[in-house]
Amino acid sequence: MITHYLLSKEVLTYIIKESERMYPQETGGVLIGRFEKEYVLIDYATAPGPDAQHTTHEFKRDGIYCQEVLDRIVAESEGLVDYIGEWHSHPSKSRPSSKDVMAMRWIANNKKYAIQNPIMCICMQEHKEVWKTYFYLYNQFRLNELVEVPSSPNGN
Ligand SMILES: [Zn+2]
């Protein structure tokens, strides 16, 4: 079972920058990476895309754009990485909503996505201009919060 997550500074910085850029509206995109035994590696977070819909309480990514980016990155990695889930911002401090859980349930049940336990990342503004990312694994109608793997000494 996946209990931990690992992501690069680059991905983290990108998610926070994009969340700040779109404040007070929500933004987001697709997460690309790979699953290991007990953790998930998040290698990329895509942009929302030009046709994404942003409001203060809702976000819908540009599906065509995100699919194109996903296909390109998967091809470049020669299949090492793949779609692992979704990320979006919560400009006001709020936990994943029941709608967020439903969205992940839909993905888990949709054969097209071919993933039973997708990852959800929420970038939350905890205080004014202080953003923090939370990662969850969807499993059986629930989002289980994942623990960050401490970064390795070589800076990965
Ligand atoms: Zn949400």
XYZ file of C-alpha atoms and ligand atoms in Angstrom:
157
model
C 0.000 0.000 0.000
C 1.190 3.489 -0.874
C 1.720 5.548 2.287
C 4.336 8.106 1.245
C 5.078 10.548 -1.558
C 8.218 12.079 -2.983
C 8.475 15.095 -5.240
C 11.197 17.377 -6.506
C 11.647 21.001 -5.456
C 10.901 21.941 -9.070
C 7.453 20.350 -9.055
C 6.653 21.815 -5.644
C 7.775 25.291 -6.728
C 5.756 25.083 -9.921
C 2.537 24.072 -8.128
C 2.869 26.892 -5.593
C 3.795 29.522 -8.218
C 0.829 28.566 -10.396
C -1.519 28.604 -7.378
C -0.273 32.086 -6.431
C -0.547 33.296 -10.018
C -4.217 32.341 -10.272
C -5.231 33.516 -6.796
C -8.072 34.075 -5.825
C -9.207 31.535 -8.387
C -8.475 27.828 -8.313
C -6.062 26.248 -10.739
C -4.521 22.828 -11.258
C -3.534 20.123 -13.682
C -2.464 16.530 -14.031
C 0.177 14.687 -11.995
C 2.625 12.421 -13.796
C 4.954 9.967 -12.062
C 5.281 6.405 -10.891
C 4.372 4.120 -8.047
C 7.011 2.245 -6.070
C 6.309 -0.249 -3.277
C 5.295 2.165 -0.545
C 5.528 5.544 -2.141
C 4.576 7.513 -5.175
C 7.082 9.620 -7.059
C 5.635 12.764 -8.540
C 7.808 13.697 -11.502
C 5.664 16.333 -13.216
C 2.696 18.580 -12.590
C 1.126 20.009 -15.734
C -0.271 23.481 -16.260
C -4.065 23.889 -16.403
C -4.046 24.615 -20.150
C -5.452 27.588 -22.089
C -9.092 26.419 -22.033
C -9.224 25.558 -18.321
C -12.073 27.013 -16.273
C -11.093 28.825 -13.091
C -13.413 30.160 -10.400
C -12.859 30.815 -6.692
C -14.474 27.491 -5.749
C -14.085 25.337 -8.796
C -11.551 24.291 -11.353
C -11.815 22.306 -14.556
C -8.614 21.628 -16.427
C -8.198 21.816 -20.197
C -8.534 18.115 -20.946
C -7.126 18.257 -24.468
C -4.084 20.270 -23.414
C -3.361 18.042 -20.398
C -3.702 14.880 -22.486
C -1.211 16.242 -25.034
C 1.336 17.104 -22.341
C 0.799 13.726 -20.671
C 1.271 11.813 -23.945
C 4.464 13.733 -24.716
C 6.025 13.206 -21.268
C 5.081 9.512 -21.169
C 6.595 9.018 -24.637
C 9.790 10.913 -23.722
C 10.203 8.776 -20.598
C 9.736 5.643 -22.704
C 6.940 4.524 -20.437
C 8.770 5.014 -17.143
C 6.204 7.546 -15.938
C 2.458 7.731 -16.468
C -0.698 9.499 -15.318
C -0.990 9.220 -11.538
C -3.633 11.764 -10.614
C -4.709 15.386 -10.299
C -3.682 18.536 -8.493
C -5.581 21.751 -7.810
C -5.388 24.743 -5.539
C -7.595 25.746 -2.636
C -7.083 29.517 -2.397
C -8.871 29.535 0.941
C -7.862 27.113 3.644
C -10.107 24.111 3.153
C -9.707 20.375 3.164
C -10.647 18.224 0.174
C -14.360 18.639 -0.470
C -16.861 15.850 -1.025
C -16.800 16.951 -4.656
C -13.051 16.357 -4.716
C -13.604 12.831 -3.399
C -16.308 12.244 -6.027
C -13.985 13.453 -8.790
C -11.312 10.962 -7.724
C -13.916 8.221 -7.450
C -14.981 8.958 -11.008
C -11.378 8.643 -12.203
C -10.853 5.401 -10.248
C -13.998 3.930 -11.822
C -13.283 5.158 -15.330
C -11.545 2.472 -17.411
C -10.048 5.140 -19.668
C -7.781 6.272 -16.817
C -6.707 2.721 -15.917
C -5.835 3.627 -12.331
C -7.598 2.309 -9.231
C -5.894 4.455 -6.624
C -5.250 7.890 -8.114
C -3.336 10.604 -6.267
C -4.866 13.952 -5.417
C -2.731 16.943 -4.527
C -4.221 20.047 -2.993
C -2.194 23.236 -2.793
C -3.745 25.143 0.073
C -3.214 28.711 1.128
C -2.815 28.246 4.865
C -2.076 31.856 5.721
C -1.765 34.929 3.570
C 0.746 34.014 0.823
C 1.770 30.811 2.592
C 0.910 27.789 0.471
C 1.302 24.154 1.404
C 0.774 21.002 -0.634
C -1.085 17.942 0.612
C -1.071 14.593 -1.154
C -3.782 11.963 -0.865
C -4.299 8.471 -2.191
C -7.835 7.668 -3.215
C -8.990 4.302 -1.876
C -12.548 3.034 -1.426
C -14.399 6.363 -1.275
C -11.733 7.937 0.897
C -8.727 10.199 0.462
C -5.876 9.014 2.685
C -3.246 11.614 3.368
C 0.275 10.598 2.377
C 3.463 11.392 4.294
C 6.379 13.068 2.558
C 9.585 11.045 2.214
C 12.460 13.093 3.644
C 14.655 14.271 0.768
C 17.852 12.309 0.253
C 21.293 13.775 1.000
C 22.157 14.003 -2.713
C 19.344 16.448 -3.178
C 16.834 14.352 -5.077
Zn -11.008 21.055 -4.303
